[in-house]
CSV table of C-alpha atoms and ligand atoms in Angstrom, one decimal:
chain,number,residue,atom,x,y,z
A,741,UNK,CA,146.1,-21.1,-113.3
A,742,UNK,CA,146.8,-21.4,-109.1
A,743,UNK,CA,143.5,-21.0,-107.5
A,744,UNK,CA,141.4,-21.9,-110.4
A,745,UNK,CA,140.0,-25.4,-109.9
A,746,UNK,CA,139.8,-27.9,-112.7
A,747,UNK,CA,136.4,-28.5,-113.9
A,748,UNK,CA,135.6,-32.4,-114.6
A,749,UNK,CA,132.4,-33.4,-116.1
A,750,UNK,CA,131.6,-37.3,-115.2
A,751,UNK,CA,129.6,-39.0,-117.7
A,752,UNK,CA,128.0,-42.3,-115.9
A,753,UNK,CA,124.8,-43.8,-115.2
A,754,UNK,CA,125.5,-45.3,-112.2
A,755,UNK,CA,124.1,-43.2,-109.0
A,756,UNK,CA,126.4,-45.2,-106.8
A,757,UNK,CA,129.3,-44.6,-108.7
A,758,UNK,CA,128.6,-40.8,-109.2
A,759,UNK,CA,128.6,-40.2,-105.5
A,760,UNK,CA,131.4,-41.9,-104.7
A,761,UNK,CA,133.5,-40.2,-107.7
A,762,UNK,CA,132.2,-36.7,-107.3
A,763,UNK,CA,132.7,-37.1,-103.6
A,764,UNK,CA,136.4,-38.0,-104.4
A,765,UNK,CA,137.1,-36.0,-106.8
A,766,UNK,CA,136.0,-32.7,-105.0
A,767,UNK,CA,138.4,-33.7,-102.1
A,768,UNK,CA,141.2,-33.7,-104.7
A,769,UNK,CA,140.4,-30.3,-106.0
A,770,UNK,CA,138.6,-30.6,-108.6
A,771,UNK,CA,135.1,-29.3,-109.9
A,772,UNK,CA,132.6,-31.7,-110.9
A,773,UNK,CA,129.7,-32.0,-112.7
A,774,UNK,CA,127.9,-35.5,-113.7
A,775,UNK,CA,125.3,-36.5,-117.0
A,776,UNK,CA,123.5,-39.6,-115.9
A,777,UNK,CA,122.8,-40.1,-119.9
A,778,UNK,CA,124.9,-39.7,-122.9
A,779,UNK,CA,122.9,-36.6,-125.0
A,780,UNK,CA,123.0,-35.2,-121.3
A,781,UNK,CA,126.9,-35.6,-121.4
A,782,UNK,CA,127.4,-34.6,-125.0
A,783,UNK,CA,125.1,-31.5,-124.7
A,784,UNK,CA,127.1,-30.3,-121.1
A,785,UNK,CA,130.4,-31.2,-122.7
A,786,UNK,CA,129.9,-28.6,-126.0
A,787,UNK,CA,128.5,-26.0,-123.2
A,788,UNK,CA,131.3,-26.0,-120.5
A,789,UNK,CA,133.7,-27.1,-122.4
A,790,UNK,CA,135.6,-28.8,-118.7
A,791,UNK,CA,139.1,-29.5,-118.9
A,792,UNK,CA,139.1,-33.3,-118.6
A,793,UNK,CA,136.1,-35.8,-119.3
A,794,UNK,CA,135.2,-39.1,-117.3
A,795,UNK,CA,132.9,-40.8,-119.8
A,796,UNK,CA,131.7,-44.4,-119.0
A,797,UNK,CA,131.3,-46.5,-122.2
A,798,UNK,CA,127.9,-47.9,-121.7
A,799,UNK,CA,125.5,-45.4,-121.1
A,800,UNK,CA,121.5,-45.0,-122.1
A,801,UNK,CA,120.8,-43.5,-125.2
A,802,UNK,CA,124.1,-42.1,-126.9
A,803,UNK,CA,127.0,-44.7,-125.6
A,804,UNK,CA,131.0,-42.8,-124.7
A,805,UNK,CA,132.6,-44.4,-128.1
A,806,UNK,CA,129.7,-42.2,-129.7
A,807,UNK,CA,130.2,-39.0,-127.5
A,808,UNK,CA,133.9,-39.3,-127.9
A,809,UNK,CA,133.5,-39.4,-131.6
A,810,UNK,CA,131.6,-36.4,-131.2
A,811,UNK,CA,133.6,-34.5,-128.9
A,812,UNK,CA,136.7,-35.1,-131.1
A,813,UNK,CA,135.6,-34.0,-134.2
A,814,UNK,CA,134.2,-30.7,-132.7
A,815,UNK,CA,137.7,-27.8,-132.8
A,816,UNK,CA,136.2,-26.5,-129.5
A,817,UNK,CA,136.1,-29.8,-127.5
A,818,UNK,CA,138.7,-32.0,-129.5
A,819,UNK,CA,141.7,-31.3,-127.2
A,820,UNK,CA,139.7,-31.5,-124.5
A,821,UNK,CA,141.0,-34.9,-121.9
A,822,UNK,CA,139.0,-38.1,-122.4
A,823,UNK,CA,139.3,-41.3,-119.6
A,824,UNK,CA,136.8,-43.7,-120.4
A,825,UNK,CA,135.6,-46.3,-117.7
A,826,UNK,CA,134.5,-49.4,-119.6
A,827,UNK,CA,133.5,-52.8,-118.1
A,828,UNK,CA,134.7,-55.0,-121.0
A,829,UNK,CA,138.6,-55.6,-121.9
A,830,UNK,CA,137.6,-56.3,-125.6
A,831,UNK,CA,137.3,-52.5,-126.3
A,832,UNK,CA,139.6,-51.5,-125.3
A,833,UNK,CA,141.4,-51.1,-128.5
A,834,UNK,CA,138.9,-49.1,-129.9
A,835,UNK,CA,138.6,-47.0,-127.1
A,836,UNK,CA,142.2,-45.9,-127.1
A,837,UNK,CA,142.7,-46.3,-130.9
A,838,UNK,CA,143.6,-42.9,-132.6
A,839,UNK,CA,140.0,-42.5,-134.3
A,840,UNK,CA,138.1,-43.0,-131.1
A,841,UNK,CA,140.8,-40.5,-129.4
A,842,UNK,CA,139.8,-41.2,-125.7
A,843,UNK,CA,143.5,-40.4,-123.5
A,844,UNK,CA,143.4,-42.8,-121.4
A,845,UNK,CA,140.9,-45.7,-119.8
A,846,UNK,CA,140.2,-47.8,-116.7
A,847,UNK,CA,138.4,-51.2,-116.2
A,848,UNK,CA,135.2,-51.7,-113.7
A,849,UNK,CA,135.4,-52.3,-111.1
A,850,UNK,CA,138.1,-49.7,-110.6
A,851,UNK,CA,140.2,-48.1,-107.6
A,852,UNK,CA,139.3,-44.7,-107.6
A,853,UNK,CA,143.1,-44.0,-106.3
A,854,UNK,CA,143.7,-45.7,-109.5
A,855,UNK,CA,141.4,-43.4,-111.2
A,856,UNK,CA,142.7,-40.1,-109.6
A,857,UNK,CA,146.2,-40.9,-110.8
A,858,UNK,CA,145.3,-41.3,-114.0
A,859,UNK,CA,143.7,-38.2,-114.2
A,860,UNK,CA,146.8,-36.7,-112.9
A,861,UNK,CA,149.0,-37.7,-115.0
A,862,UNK,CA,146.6,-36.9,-118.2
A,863,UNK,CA,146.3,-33.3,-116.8
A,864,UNK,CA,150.7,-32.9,-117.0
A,865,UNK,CA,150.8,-34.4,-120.4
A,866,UNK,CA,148.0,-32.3,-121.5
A,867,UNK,CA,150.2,-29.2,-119.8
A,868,UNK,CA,153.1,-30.1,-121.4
A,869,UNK,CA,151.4,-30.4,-124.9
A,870,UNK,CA,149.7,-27.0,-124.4
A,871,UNK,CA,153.4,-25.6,-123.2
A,872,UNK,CA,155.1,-26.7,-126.4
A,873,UNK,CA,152.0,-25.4,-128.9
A,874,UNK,CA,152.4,-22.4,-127.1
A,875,UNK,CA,156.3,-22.0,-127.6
A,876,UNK,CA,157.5,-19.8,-130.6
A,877,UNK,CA,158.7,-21.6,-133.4
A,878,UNK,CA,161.2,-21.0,-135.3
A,879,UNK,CA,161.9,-22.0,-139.0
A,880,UNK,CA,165.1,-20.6,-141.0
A,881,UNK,CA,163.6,-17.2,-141.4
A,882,UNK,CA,160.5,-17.6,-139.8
A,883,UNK,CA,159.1,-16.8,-136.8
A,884,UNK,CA,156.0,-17.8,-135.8
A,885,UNK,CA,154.4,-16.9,-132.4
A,886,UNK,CA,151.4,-18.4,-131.2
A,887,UNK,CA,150.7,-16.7,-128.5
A,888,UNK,CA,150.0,-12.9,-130.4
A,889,UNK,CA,149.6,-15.1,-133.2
A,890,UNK,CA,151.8,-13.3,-135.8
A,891,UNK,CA,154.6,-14.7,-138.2
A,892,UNK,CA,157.5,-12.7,-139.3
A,893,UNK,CA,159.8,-13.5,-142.2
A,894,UNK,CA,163.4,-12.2,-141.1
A,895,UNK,CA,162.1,-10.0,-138.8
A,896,UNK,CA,159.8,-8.2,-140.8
A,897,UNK,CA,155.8,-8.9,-139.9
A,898,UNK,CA,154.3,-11.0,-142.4
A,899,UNK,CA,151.1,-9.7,-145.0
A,900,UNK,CA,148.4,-10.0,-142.6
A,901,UNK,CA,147.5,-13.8,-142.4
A,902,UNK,CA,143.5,-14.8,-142.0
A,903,UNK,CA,143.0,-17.0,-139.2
A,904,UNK,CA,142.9,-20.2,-140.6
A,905,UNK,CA,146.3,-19.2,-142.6
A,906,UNK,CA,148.1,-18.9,-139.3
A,907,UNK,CA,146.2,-22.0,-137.5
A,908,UNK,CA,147.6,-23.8,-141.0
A,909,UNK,CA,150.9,-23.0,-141.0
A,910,UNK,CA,151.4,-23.1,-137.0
A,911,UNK,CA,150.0,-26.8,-137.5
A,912,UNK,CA,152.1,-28.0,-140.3
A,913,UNK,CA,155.7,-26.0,-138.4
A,914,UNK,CA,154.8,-27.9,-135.5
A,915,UNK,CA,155.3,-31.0,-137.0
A,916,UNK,CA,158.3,-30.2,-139.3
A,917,UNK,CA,158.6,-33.5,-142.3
A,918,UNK,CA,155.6,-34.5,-141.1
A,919,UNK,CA,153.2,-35.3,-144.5
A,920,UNK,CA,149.9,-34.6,-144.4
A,921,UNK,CA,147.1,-35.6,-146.3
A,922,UNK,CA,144.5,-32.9,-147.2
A,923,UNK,CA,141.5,-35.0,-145.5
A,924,UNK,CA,144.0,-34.5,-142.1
A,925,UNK,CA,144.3,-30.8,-142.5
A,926,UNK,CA,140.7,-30.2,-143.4
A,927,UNK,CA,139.6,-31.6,-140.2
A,928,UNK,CA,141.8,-30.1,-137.9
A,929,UNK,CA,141.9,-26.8,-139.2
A,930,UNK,CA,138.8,-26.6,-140.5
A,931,UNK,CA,136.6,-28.9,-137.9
A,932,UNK,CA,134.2,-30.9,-140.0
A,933,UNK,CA,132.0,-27.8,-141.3
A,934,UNK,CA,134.3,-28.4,-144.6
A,935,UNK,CA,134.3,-31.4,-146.9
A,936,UNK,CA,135.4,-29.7,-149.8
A,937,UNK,CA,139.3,-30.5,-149.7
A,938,UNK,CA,140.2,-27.4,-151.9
A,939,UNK,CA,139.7,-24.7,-149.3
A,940,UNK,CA,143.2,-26.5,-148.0
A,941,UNK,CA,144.8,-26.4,-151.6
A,942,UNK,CA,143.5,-22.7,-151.7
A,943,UNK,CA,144.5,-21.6,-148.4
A,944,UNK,CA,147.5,-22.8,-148.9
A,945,UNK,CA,148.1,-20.9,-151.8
A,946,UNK,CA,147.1,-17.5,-150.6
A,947,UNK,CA,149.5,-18.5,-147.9
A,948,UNK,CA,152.6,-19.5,-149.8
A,949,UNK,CA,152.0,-16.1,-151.4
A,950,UNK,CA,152.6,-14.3,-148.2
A,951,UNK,CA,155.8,-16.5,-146.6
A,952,UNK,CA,157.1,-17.8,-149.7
A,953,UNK,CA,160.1,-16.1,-151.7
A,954,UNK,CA,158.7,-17.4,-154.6
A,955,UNK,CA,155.5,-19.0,-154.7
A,956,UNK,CA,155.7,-21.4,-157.9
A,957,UNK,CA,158.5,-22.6,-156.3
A,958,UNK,CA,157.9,-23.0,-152.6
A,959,UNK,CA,160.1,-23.5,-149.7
A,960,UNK,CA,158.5,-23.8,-146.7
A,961,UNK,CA,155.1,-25.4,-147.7
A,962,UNK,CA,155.9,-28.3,-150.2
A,963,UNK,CA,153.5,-30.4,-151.9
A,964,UNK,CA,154.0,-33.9,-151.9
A,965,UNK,CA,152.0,-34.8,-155.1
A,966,UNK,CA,149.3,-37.6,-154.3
A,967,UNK,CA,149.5,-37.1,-150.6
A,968,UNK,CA,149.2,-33.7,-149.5
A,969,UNK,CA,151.5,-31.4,-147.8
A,970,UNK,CA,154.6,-31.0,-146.0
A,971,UNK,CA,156.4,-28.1,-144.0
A,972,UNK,CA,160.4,-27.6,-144.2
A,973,UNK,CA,161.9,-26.2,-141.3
A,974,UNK,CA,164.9,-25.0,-143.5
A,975,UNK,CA,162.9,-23.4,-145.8
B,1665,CA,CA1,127.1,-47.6,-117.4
């Protein structure tokens, strides 16, 4: 990506602090565009989809807990780098906590050298996470590459797998023993369109009968009754 500039969309009502930001952040490299109001924000964040957000918490109309909510329950945007700027200490829990999903936060009135580090160091850890969901994984006898997005099964391609099959199983291999609950797998595989939790209980049947030896008695995908699901590296 040398050459290509990293777009940031600023989410913050106050002019002063949209000059100065902008101004700053366009010395360091980066693009920037700014939403003085939160539906402003939302609406520009689902249409450019930028590579990291600066969302101020207290905004008119739709506040940044709100948008963030948004923006992480959205496939398209959820990945996408949140740093909130918020004024008051006592939410910061929330801000940070796993459902609210913002990466990483700063207290007004802030350094903006401060700032600008911050957003550096998101930007590598978002790298590094993109590096290793990009690595081929491999799984006692199967392969699964992300990157052409095709599984083989000792070396032979798999039965073609739907999109949402691979996204599935490349989810559940990258966490290897990790359990998880069908509500979990809905919403990130799925995005929110879904509520129904059988489309995962039937996806991941057609899909055990495609990588599995034999399917009543799988390997690779086990269920753990009452929970949800689990992959085995070992297979
Ligand atoms: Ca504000």
């Amino acid at each position: 990506m040398i050459g290509l500039k990293e777009r940031v969309l600023l989410v913050e009502d106050e002019p002063g602090i949209v000059k100065g930001l902008s101004h700053s952040m366009e010395r360091d490299g980066y693009q920037v565009t700014s939403a003085r109001d939160g539906e402003e924000g939302l609406r520009l964040a689902l249409q450019t989809k930028p590579d990291m957000i600066i969302l101020d918490l207290m905004l008119p109309g739709m506040d940044g807990l709100s948008i963030c909510r948004e923006l992480r329950q959205r496939p398209q945007t959820r990945d996408i780098p949140i740093i909130m700027l918020t004024a008051k200490r006592d939410d910061v829990d929330r801000i940070v906590g796993l459902e609210m999903g913002a990466d990483d936060y700063v207290t007004k009135p802030f350094n903006t050298r401060e700032l600008l580090a911050r957003m550096k160091a998101v930007m590598r850890r978002m790298k590094r996470r993109t590096d290793e969901e990009d690595a081929r994984i491999n799984a006692g006898v199967l392969t699964i590459d992300p990157e052409a997005r095709i599984a083989t099964k000792s070396g032979a391609p798999l039965p073609e797998l739907t999109a949402k099959e691979f996204d599935l199983l490349h989810l559940m291999a990258l966490h290897p023993g990790r359990v998880f609950e069908r509500e979990d797998l809905l919403r990130i595989v799925w995005g929110m369109e879904h509520y129904d939790t059988r489309t995962v209980d039937v996806c991941v049947g057609r899909l055990r009968k495609k990588i599995e030896d034999n399917p009543a008695k799988p390997v690779f995908i086990v269920t753990r009754w009452g929970v949800g699901y689990t992959f085995n590296p070992e297979g």
